[in-house]
Structures are given as structure tokens and as C-alpha cells.
mmCIF file of C-alpha atoms and ligand atoms in Angstrom:
data_model
loop_
_atom_site.group_PDB
_atom_site.id
_atom_site.type_symbol
_atom_site.label_atom_id
_atom_site.label_comp_id
_atom_site.label_asym_id
_atom_site.label_seq_id
_atom_site.Cartn_x
_atom_site.Cartn_y
_atom_site.Cartn_z
ATOM 1 C CA MET A 1 -20.912 46.829 45.095
ATOM 2 C CA ARG A 2 -21.331 44.886 41.899
ATOM 3 C CA GLN A 3 -24.234 45.593 39.641
ATOM 4 C CA LEU A 4 -27.091 43.147 39.429
ATOM 5 C CA SER A 5 -29.781 43.223 36.835
ATOM 6 C CA ARG A 6 -32.890 41.170 37.391
ATOM 7 C CA CYS A 7 -34.152 39.796 34.113
ATOM 8 C CA PRO A 8 -37.720 38.882 33.318
ATOM 9 C CA MET A 9 -37.988 35.205 32.522
ATOM 10 C CA PRO A 10 -40.960 33.362 31.066
ATOM 11 C CA GLU A 11 -42.511 31.016 33.624
ATOM 12 C CA ILE A 12 -44.283 27.801 32.785
ATOM 13 C CA SER A 13 -47.868 27.360 33.981
ATOM 14 C CA SER A 14 -48.192 23.669 33.194
ATOM 15 C CA CYS A 15 -46.023 20.537 33.500
ATOM 16 C CA ARG A 16 -43.424 20.229 30.722
ATOM 17 C CA SER A 17 -43.960 16.476 30.588
ATOM 18 C CA CYS A 18 -47.707 15.772 30.928
ATOM 19 C CA GLY A 19 -49.187 19.261 30.510
ATOM 20 C CA SER A 20 -51.015 19.285 33.862
ATOM 21 C CA ALA A 21 -51.838 22.780 35.122
ATOM 22 C CA GLU A 22 -51.775 21.553 38.741
ATOM 23 C CA ILE A 23 -48.002 21.950 39.261
ATOM 24 C CA ARG A 24 -47.243 23.330 42.730
ATOM 25 C CA LYS A 25 -44.162 25.274 43.878
ATOM 26 C CA PHE A 26 -42.234 24.059 46.959
ATOM 27 C CA LEU A 27 -38.905 25.919 46.865
ATOM 28 C CA SER A 28 -37.592 29.362 45.852
ATOM 29 C CA LEU A 29 -33.829 29.839 45.770
ATOM 30 C CA GLY A 30 -34.008 33.536 44.858
ATOM 31 C CA ASN A 31 -32.427 35.358 41.935
ATOM 32 C CA MET A 32 -29.476 33.483 40.466
ATOM 33 C CA PRO A 33 -26.951 34.222 37.737
ATOM 34 C CA LEU A 34 -26.671 31.556 35.035
ATOM 35 C CA PRO A 35 -24.529 28.875 36.717
ATOM 36 C CA THR A 36 -21.947 28.402 33.970
ATOM 37 C CA ALA A 37 -21.591 32.069 33.021
ATOM 38 C CA LEU A 38 -18.134 32.600 34.524
ATOM 39 C CA VAL A 39 -17.132 36.231 34.467
ATOM 40 C CA THR A 40 -13.996 37.605 32.796
ATOM 41 C CA LYS A 41 -11.875 40.313 34.416
ATOM 42 C CA GLU A 42 -13.291 42.856 31.966
ATOM 43 C CA GLY A 43 -16.835 41.670 32.741
ATOM 44 C CA LEU A 44 -16.531 42.243 36.501
ATOM 45 C CA HIS A 45 -18.022 45.724 36.300
ATOM 46 C CA GLN A 46 -20.709 44.883 33.761
ATOM 47 C CA PRO A 47 -24.275 44.203 34.900
ATOM 48 C CA GLU A 48 -24.818 40.476 35.370
ATOM 49 C CA PRO A 49 -28.207 39.017 34.493
ATOM 50 C CA ARG A 50 -30.041 37.178 37.274
ATOM 51 C CA PHE A 51 -33.092 34.993 37.017
ATOM 52 C CA PRO A 52 -35.518 33.607 39.617
ATOM 53 C CA LEU A 53 -35.079 29.925 40.497
ATOM 54 C CA ASP A 54 -38.255 28.196 41.702
ATOM 55 C CA VAL A 55 -39.010 24.476 41.910
ATOM 56 C CA ALA A 56 -42.404 22.752 41.602
ATOM 57 C CA HIS A 57 -43.948 19.252 41.711
ATOM 58 C CA CYS A 58 -46.459 17.833 39.230
ATOM 59 C CA PRO A 59 -49.163 15.736 40.918
ATOM 60 C CA GLU A 60 -50.149 14.064 37.630
ATOM 61 C CA CYS A 61 -46.828 12.589 36.414
ATOM 62 C CA SER A 62 -44.776 13.181 39.581
ATOM 63 C CA LEU A 63 -42.116 15.224 37.792
ATOM 64 C CA VAL A 64 -40.204 17.844 39.791
ATOM 65 C CA GLN A 65 -39.201 20.824 37.654
ATOM 66 C CA ILE A 66 -38.078 24.444 37.762
ATOM 67 C CA LEU A 67 -40.619 27.028 36.694
ATOM 68 C CA GLU A 68 -38.313 29.293 34.681
ATOM 69 C CA ASP A 69 -37.693 28.826 30.987
ATOM 70 C CA VAL A 70 -34.095 29.708 30.117
ATOM 71 C CA PRO A 71 -33.344 29.474 26.376
ATOM 72 C CA PRO A 72 -31.174 26.330 25.908
ATOM 73 C CA GLN A 73 -28.929 28.230 23.509
ATOM 74 C CA GLN A 74 -27.870 30.477 26.398
ATOM 75 C CA LEU A 75 -27.185 27.493 28.668
ATOM 76 C CA PHE A 76 -25.501 24.836 26.582
ATOM 77 C CA VAL A 77 -23.876 26.665 23.715
ATOM 78 C CA ASP A 78 -22.799 30.180 24.657
ATOM 79 C CA ASN A 79 -21.195 29.542 28.039
ATOM 80 C CA TYR A 80 -20.838 25.799 28.276
ATOM 81 C CA LEU A 81 -17.423 24.860 29.681
ATOM 82 C CA TYR A 82 -18.086 21.417 31.111
ATOM 83 C CA PHE A 83 -15.776 18.799 29.610
ATOM 84 C CA SER A 84 -16.503 15.298 30.919
ATOM 85 C CA SER A 85 -12.924 14.140 30.409
ATOM 86 C CA PHE A 86 -11.762 16.271 33.355
ATOM 87 C CA SER A 87 -13.122 13.699 35.825
ATOM 88 C CA ASP A 88 -11.223 10.425 36.297
ATOM 89 C CA GLU A 89 -14.074 8.846 38.231
ATOM 90 C CA LEU A 90 -16.567 9.560 35.457
ATOM 91 C CA LEU A 91 -14.173 8.156 32.832
ATOM 92 C CA ARG A 92 -13.832 4.889 34.759
ATOM 93 C CA HIS A 93 -17.581 4.578 35.335
ATOM 94 C CA SER A 94 -18.298 5.241 31.637
ATOM 95 C CA ARG A 95 -15.752 2.726 30.411
ATOM 96 C CA GLU A 96 -17.245 -0.035 32.572
ATOM 97 C CA HIS A 97 -20.695 0.786 31.214
ATOM 98 C CA ALA A 98 -19.503 0.690 27.580
ATOM 99 C CA LEU A 99 -17.652 -2.609 27.970
ATOM 100 C CA ARG A 100 -20.675 -4.219 29.613
ATOM 101 C CA LEU A 101 -23.000 -3.037 26.844
ATOM 102 C CA ILE A 102 -20.638 -4.392 24.172
ATOM 103 C CA GLU A 103 -20.635 -7.791 25.873
ATOM 104 C CA GLU A 104 -24.285 -8.073 26.920
ATOM 105 C CA ARG A 105 -25.789 -6.633 23.726
ATOM 106 C CA ARG A 106 -23.173 -8.396 21.546
ATOM 107 C CA LEU A 107 -22.305 -5.147 19.791
ATOM 108 C CA GLY A 108 -20.021 -5.282 16.756
ATOM 109 C CA ALA A 109 -19.217 -3.767 13.377
ATOM 110 C CA ASN A 110 -22.877 -3.909 12.262
ATOM 111 C CA SER A 111 -24.316 -2.294 15.379
ATOM 112 C CA LEU A 112 -25.014 1.364 16.076
ATOM 113 C CA VAL A 113 -24.634 3.185 19.375
ATOM 114 C CA VAL A 114 -25.974 6.735 19.630
ATOM 115 C CA GLU A 115 -25.197 8.943 22.593
ATOM 116 C CA LEU A 116 -27.145 12.100 23.344
ATOM 117 C CA ALA A 117 -25.145 14.842 25.058
ATOM 118 C CA SER A 118 -22.003 12.934 24.182
ATOM 119 C CA ASN A 119 -19.831 15.865 25.318
ATOM 120 C CA ASP A 120 -16.183 15.396 24.264
ATOM 121 C CA GLY A 121 -16.648 11.726 23.313
ATOM 122 C CA TYR A 122 -15.412 10.415 26.689
ATOM 123 C CA LEU A 123 -17.864 7.472 26.647
ATOM 124 C CA LEU A 124 -18.254 6.748 22.925
ATOM 125 C CA LYS A 125 -14.516 6.423 22.408
ATOM 126 C CA ASN A 126 -14.722 3.076 24.250
ATOM 127 C CA PHE A 127 -17.073 1.778 21.533
ATOM 128 C CA VAL A 128 -14.903 3.251 18.763
ATOM 129 C CA GLU A 129 -11.896 1.386 20.189
ATOM 130 C CA ALA A 130 -13.911 -1.858 20.050
ATOM 131 C CA GLY A 131 -14.894 -1.263 16.410
ATOM 132 C CA VAL A 132 -18.567 -0.448 17.138
ATOM 133 C CA PRO A 133 -20.005 2.359 14.945
ATOM 134 C CA VAL A 134 -21.193 5.377 16.927
ATOM 135 C CA VAL A 135 -22.893 8.719 16.449
ATOM 136 C CA GLY A 136 -22.453 11.365 19.120
ATOM 137 C CA ILE A 137 -24.854 14.287 19.424
ATOM 138 C CA ASP A 138 -24.036 17.391 21.443
ATOM 139 C CA PRO A 139 -25.036 20.995 20.734
ATOM 140 C CA ALA A 140 -21.985 22.519 22.459
ATOM 141 C CA PRO A 141 -19.575 23.327 19.587
ATOM 142 C CA GLY A 142 -16.324 23.117 21.580
ATOM 143 C CA GLN A 143 -17.183 19.686 22.988
ATOM 144 C CA ALA A 144 -18.358 18.336 19.612
ATOM 145 C CA GLU A 145 -15.174 19.573 17.979
ATOM 146 C CA ALA A 146 -13.021 17.918 20.656
ATOM 147 C CA ALA A 147 -14.940 14.657 20.097
ATOM 148 C CA ASN A 148 -14.544 14.758 16.319
ATOM 149 C CA GLU A 149 -10.823 15.414 16.725
ATOM 150 C CA ALA A 150 -10.610 12.399 19.052
ATOM 151 C CA GLY A 151 -12.178 10.181 16.354
ATOM 152 C CA VAL A 152 -15.730 10.152 17.724
ATOM 153 C CA PRO A 153 -18.112 11.334 14.945
ATOM 154 C CA THR A 154 -20.344 13.936 16.572
ATOM 155 C CA ILE A 155 -23.199 16.143 15.350
ATOM 156 C CA ALA A 156 -23.244 19.578 17.009
ATOM 157 C CA GLU A 157 -27.028 20.057 17.208
ATOM 158 C CA PHE A 158 -29.885 19.817 19.690
ATOM 159 C CA PHE A 159 -31.594 16.414 19.637
ATOM 160 C CA GLY A 160 -35.297 15.922 18.935
ATOM 161 C CA LEU A 161 -37.559 14.044 16.520
ATOM 162 C CA GLU A 162 -36.305 15.949 13.480
ATOM 163 C CA LEU A 163 -32.646 15.074 14.062
ATOM 164 C CA ALA A 164 -33.601 11.488 15.020
ATOM 165 C CA GLN A 165 -35.257 11.044 11.616
ATOM 166 C CA ARG A 166 -32.153 12.305 9.859
ATOM 167 C CA VAL A 167 -29.796 10.033 11.850
ATOM 168 C CA ARG A 168 -32.016 7.027 11.202
ATOM 169 C CA ARG A 169 -32.124 7.770 7.462
ATOM 170 C CA GLU A 170 -28.337 8.040 7.292
ATOM 171 C CA HIS A 171 -27.232 5.348 9.772
ATOM 172 C CA GLY A 172 -30.235 3.065 10.371
ATOM 173 C CA SER A 173 -31.853 2.402 13.744
ATOM 174 C CA ALA A 174 -29.813 2.297 16.939
ATOM 175 C CA ASP A 175 -29.193 -0.866 18.985
ATOM 176 C CA VAL A 176 -28.291 1.211 21.987
ATOM 177 C CA VAL A 177 -29.114 4.830 22.811
ATOM 178 C CA ILE A 178 -27.342 6.382 25.783
ATOM 179 C CA ALA A 179 -28.555 9.541 27.485
ATOM 180 C CA ASN A 180 -26.373 10.331 30.485
ATOM 181 C CA ASN A 181 -26.932 13.458 32.544
ATOM 182 C CA VAL A 182 -29.100 15.025 29.884
ATOM 183 C CA MET A 183 -32.695 14.180 30.871
ATOM 184 C CA ALA A 184 -32.627 17.173 33.210
ATOM 185 C CA HIS A 185 -31.419 19.516 30.471
ATOM 186 C CA ILE A 186 -34.120 19.333 27.843
ATOM 187 C CA PRO A 187 -36.910 21.909 27.859
ATOM 188 C CA ASP A 188 -39.219 19.742 25.699
ATOM 189 C CA PRO A 189 -38.925 16.163 27.015
ATOM 190 C CA ASN A 190 -41.700 14.847 24.737
ATOM 191 C CA ASP A 191 -39.934 15.829 21.503
ATOM 192 C CA PHE A 192 -36.669 14.432 22.899
ATOM 193 C CA VAL A 193 -38.143 11.076 23.948
ATOM 194 C CA GLU A 194 -40.222 10.775 20.761
ATOM 195 C CA GLY A 195 -36.916 11.216 18.900
ATOM 196 C CA ILE A 196 -35.330 8.402 20.913
ATOM 197 C CA SER A 197 -38.320 6.138 20.303
ATOM 198 C CA HIS A 198 -38.050 6.800 16.568
ATOM 199 C CA LEU A 199 -34.328 6.071 16.513
ATOM 200 C CA LEU A 200 -34.243 2.997 18.772
ATOM 201 C CA SER A 201 -34.661 -0.423 17.111
ATOM 202 C CA ASP A 202 -37.568 -2.561 18.367
ATOM 203 C CA GLY A 203 -35.256 -4.811 20.367
ATOM 204 C CA GLY A 204 -32.922 -1.964 21.330
ATOM 205 C CA LEU A 205 -31.998 -0.594 24.723
ATOM 206 C CA LEU A 206 -32.026 2.970 26.008
ATOM 207 C CA THR A 207 -29.959 3.678 29.115
ATOM 208 C CA ILE A 208 -30.356 6.926 31.007
ATOM 209 C CA GLU A 209 -28.213 8.112 33.888
ATOM 210 C CA ASN A 210 -29.484 10.916 36.023
ATOM 211 C CA PRO A 211 -29.344 12.031 39.652
ATOM 212 C CA TYR A 212 -32.282 10.768 41.746
ATOM 213 C CA VAL A 213 -34.821 13.222 43.136
ATOM 214 C CA ARG A 214 -34.904 11.107 46.310
ATOM 215 C CA ASP A 215 -31.212 11.903 46.925
ATOM 216 C CA LEU A 216 -31.852 15.573 46.187
ATOM 217 C CA VAL A 217 -34.482 15.713 48.928
ATOM 218 C CA GLU A 218 -33.127 13.250 51.490
ATOM 219 C CA LYS A 219 -29.480 14.397 51.262
ATOM 220 C CA CYS A 220 -30.496 18.048 50.900
ATOM 221 C CA GLU A 221 -28.587 18.398 47.608
ATOM 222 C CA PHE A 222 -30.265 21.699 46.776
ATOM 223 C CA ASP A 223 -27.145 22.917 44.971
ATOM 224 C CA THR A 224 -27.917 20.487 42.133
ATOM 225 C CA ILE A 225 -30.816 22.830 41.335
ATOM 226 C CA TYR A 226 -29.860 25.429 38.741
ATOM 227 C CA HIS A 227 -31.146 26.827 35.484
ATOM 228 C CA GLU A 228 -29.514 24.061 33.399
ATOM 229 C CA HIS A 229 -31.587 21.462 35.227
ATOM 230 C CA PHE A 230 -35.211 21.771 34.259
ATOM 231 C CA PHE A 231 -36.063 18.362 35.819
ATOM 232 C CA TYR A 232 -35.400 16.252 38.947
ATOM 233 C CA HIS A 233 -36.538 12.761 38.027
ATOM 234 C CA SER A 234 -37.924 9.771 39.874
ATOM 235 C CA CYS A 235 -38.482 6.282 38.441
ATOM 236 C CA THR A 236 -42.182 7.122 38.314
ATOM 237 C CA SER A 237 -41.720 10.328 36.316
ATOM 238 C CA ILE A 238 -39.391 8.545 33.877
ATOM 239 C CA ASP A 239 -41.742 5.596 33.419
ATOM 240 C CA ARG A 240 -44.723 7.887 32.769
ATOM 241 C CA LEU A 241 -42.748 9.955 30.263
ATOM 242 C CA MET A 242 -41.489 6.860 28.412
ATOM 243 C CA ARG A 243 -44.914 5.201 28.249
ATOM 244 C CA ARG A 244 -46.252 8.245 26.417
ATOM 245 C CA HIS A 245 -43.783 7.347 23.629
ATOM 246 C CA GLY A 246 -44.126 3.585 23.307
ATOM 247 C CA MET A 247 -41.376 2.630 25.766
ATOM 248 C CA TYR A 248 -41.235 1.793 29.475
ATOM 249 C CA LEU A 249 -38.903 1.444 32.446
ATOM 250 C CA MET A 250 -37.501 -2.077 32.415
ATOM 251 C CA HIS A 251 -34.691 -2.091 34.967
ATOM 252 C CA VAL A 252 -32.929 0.195 37.454
ATOM 253 C CA GLU A 253 -29.336 0.357 38.738
ATOM 254 C CA TYR A 254 -28.090 2.677 41.479
ATOM 255 C CA PHE A 255 -24.636 4.250 41.894
ATOM 256 C CA PRO A 256 -24.627 5.924 45.322
ATOM 257 C CA GLU A 257 -21.223 7.599 44.872
ATOM 258 C CA LEU A 258 -21.700 9.117 41.416
ATOM 259 C CA HIS A 259 -22.851 12.767 41.374
ATOM 260 C CA GLY A 260 -24.269 12.380 44.880
ATOM 261 C CA GLY A 261 -26.437 9.404 43.886
ATOM 262 C CA THR A 262 -27.124 8.444 40.285
ATOM 263 C CA LEU A 263 -29.704 6.085 38.825
ATOM 264 C CA ARG A 264 -29.302 4.222 35.565
ATOM 265 C CA TRP A 265 -32.680 3.544 34.010
ATOM 266 C CA HIS A 266 -32.952 0.801 31.386
ATOM 267 C CA VAL A 267 -35.788 1.576 28.983
ATOM 268 C CA ALA A 268 -37.071 -0.563 26.115
ATOM 269 C CA LYS A 269 -40.001 -1.150 23.773
ATOM 270 C CA ARG A 270 -40.399 -4.816 24.689
ATOM 271 C CA GLY A 271 -39.173 -7.334 27.271
ATOM 272 C CA GLU A 272 -39.997 -8.055 30.881
ATOM 273 C CA VAL A 273 -39.970 -5.463 33.651
ATOM 274 C CA SER A 274 -37.391 -6.535 36.263
ATOM 275 C CA GLU A 275 -38.225 -7.139 39.910
ATOM 276 C CA THR A 276 -35.849 -4.289 40.814
ATOM 277 C CA ALA A 277 -37.746 -1.819 38.641
ATOM 278 C CA ARG A 278 -41.050 -2.941 40.193
ATOM 279 C CA GLN A 279 -39.610 -2.434 43.670
ATOM 280 C CA TYR A 280 -38.374 1.088 42.880
ATOM 281 C CA LEU A 281 -41.803 2.123 41.607
ATOM 282 C CA GLU A 282 -43.509 0.547 44.623
ATOM 283 C CA ASP A 283 -41.035 2.191 47.005
ATOM 284 C CA GLU A 284 -41.742 5.615 45.472
ATOM 285 C CA ARG A 285 -45.457 5.146 46.118
ATOM 286 C CA GLU A 286 -44.795 4.061 49.721
ATOM 287 C CA ARG A 287 -42.490 7.003 50.460
ATOM 288 C CA ALA A 288 -44.951 9.355 48.738
ATOM 289 C CA ILE A 289 -42.219 10.585 46.353
ATOM 290 C CA THR A 290 -45.111 10.857 43.918
ATOM 291 C CA GLU A 291 -46.935 13.305 46.237
ATOM 292 C CA TYR A 292 -46.453 16.992 47.083
ATOM 293 C CA SER A 293 -46.240 16.204 50.814
ATOM 294 C CA TYR A 294 -42.804 14.599 50.290
ATOM 295 C CA TYR A 295 -41.381 17.968 49.155
ATOM 296 C CA ALA A 296 -43.302 20.277 51.474
ATOM 297 C CA ASP A 297 -40.564 20.627 54.164
ATOM 298 C CA PHE A 298 -37.610 20.803 51.810
ATOM 299 C CA ALA A 299 -37.358 24.615 51.833
ATOM 300 C CA LYS A 300 -36.941 24.619 55.644
ATOM 301 C CA LYS A 301 -34.105 22.068 55.461
ATOM 302 C CA VAL A 302 -32.346 24.140 52.809
ATOM 303 C CA GLU A 303 -32.612 27.314 54.910
ATOM 304 C CA ALA A 304 -31.140 25.492 57.916
ATOM 305 C CA VAL A 305 -28.075 24.454 55.873
ATOM 306 C CA ARG A 306 -27.629 28.048 54.719
ATOM 307 C CA GLU A 307 -27.651 29.360 58.319
ATOM 308 C CA GLU A 308 -25.191 26.693 59.484
ATOM 309 C CA LEU A 309 -22.779 27.301 56.609
ATOM 310 C CA ARG A 310 -22.819 31.043 57.253
ATOM 311 C CA LEU A 311 -22.014 30.375 60.913
ATOM 312 C CA VAL A 312 -19.182 27.937 60.121
ATOM 313 C CA LEU A 313 -17.500 30.052 57.430
ATOM 314 C CA GLY A 314 -18.081 33.370 59.190
ATOM 315 C CA GLY A 315 -16.727 31.918 62.453
ATOM 316 C CA LEU A 316 -13.562 30.563 60.850
ATOM 317 C CA ARG A 317 -12.991 33.832 59.010
ATOM 318 C CA ALA A 318 -13.418 35.809 62.254
ATOM 319 C CA GLU A 319 -10.662 33.628 63.764
ATOM 320 C CA GLY A 320 -8.409 34.651 60.870
ATOM 321 C CA ALA A 321 -8.608 31.392 58.903
ATOM 322 C CA ARG A 322 -7.835 31.461 55.194
ATOM 323 C CA ILE A 323 -10.484 29.645 53.156
ATOM 324 C CA ALA A 324 -10.393 28.551 49.509
ATOM 325 C CA GLY A 325 -12.970 26.632 47.470
ATOM 326 C CA TYR A 326 -12.718 23.527 45.265
ATOM 327 C CA GLY A 327 -14.653 23.354 41.983
ATOM 328 C CA ALA A 328 -16.035 26.231 39.898
ATOM 329 C CA ALA A 329 -18.955 24.066 38.757
ATOM 330 C CA ALA A 330 -22.619 24.938 38.320
ATOM 331 C CA LYS A 331 -23.631 23.439 41.683
ATOM 332 C CA GLY A 332 -21.045 25.618 43.426
ATOM 333 C CA SER A 333 -22.695 28.618 41.824
ATOM 334 C CA THR A 334 -26.091 27.785 43.348
ATOM 335 C CA LEU A 335 -24.529 27.117 46.754
ATOM 336 C CA ALA A 336 -22.361 30.250 46.817
ATOM 337 C CA ASN A 337 -25.092 32.566 45.541
ATOM 338 C CA TYR A 338 -27.822 31.153 47.772
ATOM 339 C CA VAL A 339 -25.707 31.082 50.945
ATOM 340 C CA GLY A 340 -23.954 34.359 50.116
ATOM 341 C CA ILE A 341 -20.335 33.225 49.790
ATOM 342 C CA GLY A 342 -18.114 35.756 48.024
ATOM 343 C CA PRO A 343 -14.439 36.819 48.145
ATOM 344 C CA GLU A 344 -14.938 38.156 51.681
ATOM 345 C CA LEU A 345 -15.293 34.538 52.875
ATOM 346 C CA VAL A 346 -13.454 32.496 50.218
ATOM 347 C CA ASP A 347 -10.229 33.899 48.744
ATOM 348 C CA PHE A 348 -10.170 31.824 45.562
ATOM 349 C CA VAL A 349 -11.648 28.688 43.997
ATOM 350 C CA VAL A 350 -9.512 26.060 42.251
ATOM 351 C CA ASP A 351 -10.646 24.043 39.249
ATOM 352 C CA ARG A 352 -8.857 21.548 36.984
ATOM 353 C CA ASN A 353 -10.663 22.892 33.911
ATOM 354 C CA VAL A 354 -8.201 25.221 32.175
ATOM 355 C CA HIS A 355 -11.108 26.978 30.419
ATOM 356 C CA LYS A 356 -12.326 28.266 33.783
ATOM 357 C CA GLN A 357 -8.998 29.360 35.269
ATOM 358 C CA GLY A 358 -8.404 33.118 35.265
ATOM 359 C CA LYS A 359 -12.158 33.829 35.340
ATOM 360 C CA TYR A 360 -14.502 34.635 38.239
ATOM 361 C CA THR A 361 -17.437 32.667 39.692
ATOM 362 C CA PRO A 362 -20.893 33.798 38.475
ATOM 363 C CA GLY A 363 -22.605 36.295 40.767
ATOM 364 C CA THR A 364 -20.122 35.931 43.624
ATOM 365 C CA HIS A 365 -16.948 36.884 41.686
ATOM 366 C CA ILE A 366 -14.417 34.654 43.423
ATOM 367 C CA PRO A 367 -11.262 34.249 41.271
ATOM 368 C CA VAL A 368 -10.741 30.770 39.739
ATOM 369 C CA ARG A 369 -7.193 29.355 39.870
ATOM 370 C CA PRO A 370 -5.488 26.050 38.991
ATOM 371 C CA PRO A 371 -5.481 23.323 41.707
ATOM 372 C CA GLU A 372 -1.753 23.893 42.355
ATOM 373 C CA ALA A 373 -2.766 27.092 44.147
ATOM 374 C CA LEU A 374 -3.820 24.924 47.106
ATOM 375 C CA LEU A 375 -0.236 23.833 47.729
ATOM 376 C CA ASN A 376 1.270 27.213 46.865
ATOM 377 C CA GLU A 377 -1.026 29.112 49.229
ATOM 378 C CA GLN A 378 -1.880 26.321 51.707
ATOM 379 C CA PRO A 379 -5.192 27.850 52.894
ATOM 380 C CA ASP A 380 -6.407 26.554 56.277
ATOM 381 C CA TYR A 381 -9.680 25.250 54.839
ATOM 382 C CA VAL A 382 -11.056 24.341 51.445
ATOM 383 C CA LEU A 383 -14.802 24.469 50.915
ATOM 384 C CA MET A 384 -15.649 21.474 48.730
ATOM 385 C CA LEU A 385 -18.114 22.936 46.246
ATOM 386 C CA THR A 386 -18.002 19.839 44.025
ATOM 387 C CA TRP A 387 -18.674 17.415 46.902
ATOM 388 C CA ASN A 388 -19.976 14.906 44.326
ATOM 389 C CA PHE A 389 -16.305 14.175 43.560
ATOM 390 C CA ARG A 390 -15.419 14.060 47.267
ATOM 391 C CA ASP A 391 -13.318 10.874 47.277
ATOM 392 C CA GLU A 392 -11.553 11.788 44.059
ATOM 393 C CA ILE A 393 -10.650 15.250 45.364
ATOM 394 C CA LEU A 394 -9.468 13.919 48.745
ATOM 395 C CA ALA A 395 -7.276 11.358 46.955
ATOM 396 C CA GLN A 396 -5.799 14.041 44.686
ATOM 397 C CA GLN A 397 -5.157 16.442 47.556
ATOM 398 C CA GLN A 398 -3.221 14.104 49.893
ATOM 399 C CA GLU A 399 -0.286 16.518 50.035
ATOM 400 C CA TYR A 400 -2.501 19.470 50.991
ATOM 401 C CA LEU A 401 -4.080 17.341 53.739
ATOM 402 C CA LYS A 402 -0.666 16.081 54.908
ATOM 403 C CA ARG A 403 0.452 19.648 55.428
ATOM 404 C CA GLY A 404 -2.491 20.201 57.776
ATOM 405 C CA GLY A 405 -5.120 21.437 55.334
ATOM 406 C CA ARG A 406 -8.775 20.610 55.951
ATOM 407 C CA PHE A 407 -11.851 20.365 53.775
ATOM 408 C CA ILE A 408 -15.328 21.635 54.590
ATOM 409 C CA VAL A 409 -17.982 19.446 52.969
ATOM 410 C CA PRO A 410 -21.151 21.593 52.843
ATOM 411 C CA LEU A 411 -23.859 18.935 52.293
ATOM 412 C CA PRO A 412 -25.955 17.171 53.484
ATOM 413 C CA TRP A 413 -24.862 19.126 56.584
ATOM 414 C CA PRO A 414 -21.640 21.190 56.884
ATOM 415 C CA GLU A 415 -18.746 19.105 58.235
ATOM 416 C CA VAL A 416 -14.961 19.513 58.474
ATOM 417 C CA VAL A 417 -12.901 16.649 57.002
ATOM 418 C CA ALA A 418 -9.229 16.433 57.903
HETATM 419 ZN ZN1 ZN B 501 -46.702 16.281 34.818
#
């Protein structure tokens, strides 16, 4: 039996965005290891820290958030192994976004594009190629170094008002600020957004991509909840946060296939609010996404998925099936730890990220191997832990499927895909 050590963790008592003390818990996922803390062979017998994972809703600003306060240093610097360039789908999506911004905003040699959480420069390099000056900001040293080596100037620090002032002094104000998949990651959203407001030119555009809390609830994507994600945003919560800092939600785009449903919010300091943005805000009021009642039954749905997955995997295993997993990502960590999926059910997990191979999944200690292991071992089933890249994985694994392999997609409800 592996050792577990439960760590005390400071809990917030008021909303991180608006400060309301009325926040109300609606889901507890139990004690979880940090989702990106993959374990080395030597670390297998060391105690592994675990922290509670509870989710609450704020009735004032409508923001859904976890209650625990994990130090960002521990999450995004020490153990951070996520390199955006490992996903082809994300690269394509990002390139289209960059090219459109260059055209629509008429960006050129005198413009400035700043990206927050720019990772390894996967998006900014499209602007660099077009001759548009950029500044990337990402606190993870390995990612920032990779970006700088690829010709994307990147500052390896956490973003907030202080850094925004420095960037503005050195480079001037930004025509475009991009914040993709980072609005969930920042423990102090007001300092972060105040920094953006300071940096953005008066006629500038901020675009934010983030999963939608409506998809989380309606598609039961509970595995997107982990200690890296402090927030689960709606259009309402974003608009209220931005208005506190002299900006507002101007337009909304939706990408149903990206990360299980991603919204792109357009935010500005001036200009007309689009009809689409108005409709999203109205729709959230009608569905009561702004109210606690919308979230009240979520815990029951999540428990039902856990029971079903245990039945499916346990049943297949009892019949002698060999099962592997795909994707040693953070969401797989929540799913495996919450459902209770360890090496007794899943023999190994494959991942394209070479930094993860040879290690073990956090808490559940399943060995991580390169994707080629699927063809070498030909397991009967592969549990798709990174179902957000479902189509991409199915396309890549045609040979495995041709030889009779099958995938189990766990959410929104466990299903076998052949
Ligand atoms: Zn609030």
C-alpha cells in the first residue's frame, strides 16, 4: 500500500473575484494529489501530498471556484510539464486565430501583441513569422526557455499589475493581449486583470479562451476540476470581473470541439457589445447559470459516472481484458484518483510528451509509456483520459483500431468506441 499524506491547505472564505462571503460549496472530489506531480521510480515509496478538492459558487458575481489555495509556484513552476506544441489540433486552432487577428486588427511592425501564459511560444510564433513584435509571458522556466530558443521573446515571471507596468514602460501599450487557458489558473484575478487593463491600449482587444462552466456541468466534465484550475468561468463572471477594471465583454465565439467546449471572449475598453454577447448573457440568466440551483445536482451526476466507470472497467478486467490509458494529463489525474483507477485496472498510460514518459501517474502510480506501446502491446481497450483530444487521438491510432483495439471514452457517460 502506498503512503498518503494529507496536507493542510488554506481555504478561502470569500470569493476571489468580488470578495463576497456568500460562496457556497456544491461538490467535493476528496483528497487529490497535485495533478501534474508525476512520480519518479525513486519517488514511488515516498509519501505523496494530497489536498482536498472542493468547488463552490459565488451568488454575487456568479464565479465557480475551488476553495483550496495551492501556491502557484508549486503548480506552474516546480512540476509543470505541459507543452502546448504537443497537440496538433491546438497548433492549428492557434494559427487560425493569429492570422485572423493580424488581418482584422491590421497588425504590423509597429504593433505589439502580448500573450499571457504563452507556454513554448506555439501561438506567438505565428505573429513573429508575420513580422509583428510580441512579448510572451510565462512563469514556467522550461516553457519560457523553449520559446526564447524558438525566437519568441518571453519573460519567465507571473503576470500582474507590476509586470504590466514594466512591459508597458519598455514596449509601449499592447494592441492585442491574448490570455488562452490561463484565466482559470490565477489565484488573484483582480491583480491579473488590472495588469491587462493597464497594458492594453484604449482601442486594443483582449481575447480570452477558456472552457465554459456550462459544458463542465452539462457534459459532466468533472475531470477538468483540479488544483491548477481555481476558476470555472461563465460569460457573466467574466463580464463582471472585467467591468471592475474598466473593460467589458464585447463578443463571444464558441469552439465546441476544443478542450471539451471552449469559449473565446473578446474584451475591450470601448466599442459596441455584439448581439451574440448579449444573447450569451441573457441565456445564462434564463438557464440560471448565475444561480446556485444550477449546480446543486452536479455532485450526484459525478457519483453516477464514477459507479458506471468502476462497473465497466472492473467487468472487463474480470473477463481478462487488458486495458491501457491514453494521456497522462491533469484531467486524467482527477478522473483516475476520484474513480479509483490504478495499475490493477489499467496496465500503463501512454503520452506523447517525452518529459512524462518513464514516470508514474500522480496518486494512482500507473507507469507512463510512449504511444508506440499501444501497437507493441495491443491492449484490448484504451481508456481515453484526454477525451478532449478524442478525434485527434482516434485519427492517430488508426492502426491500433484496425487491429481490433477499442477506446473507452469516460465522459459525459462511459462508452466504448471501436
Ligand atoms: Zn464573487
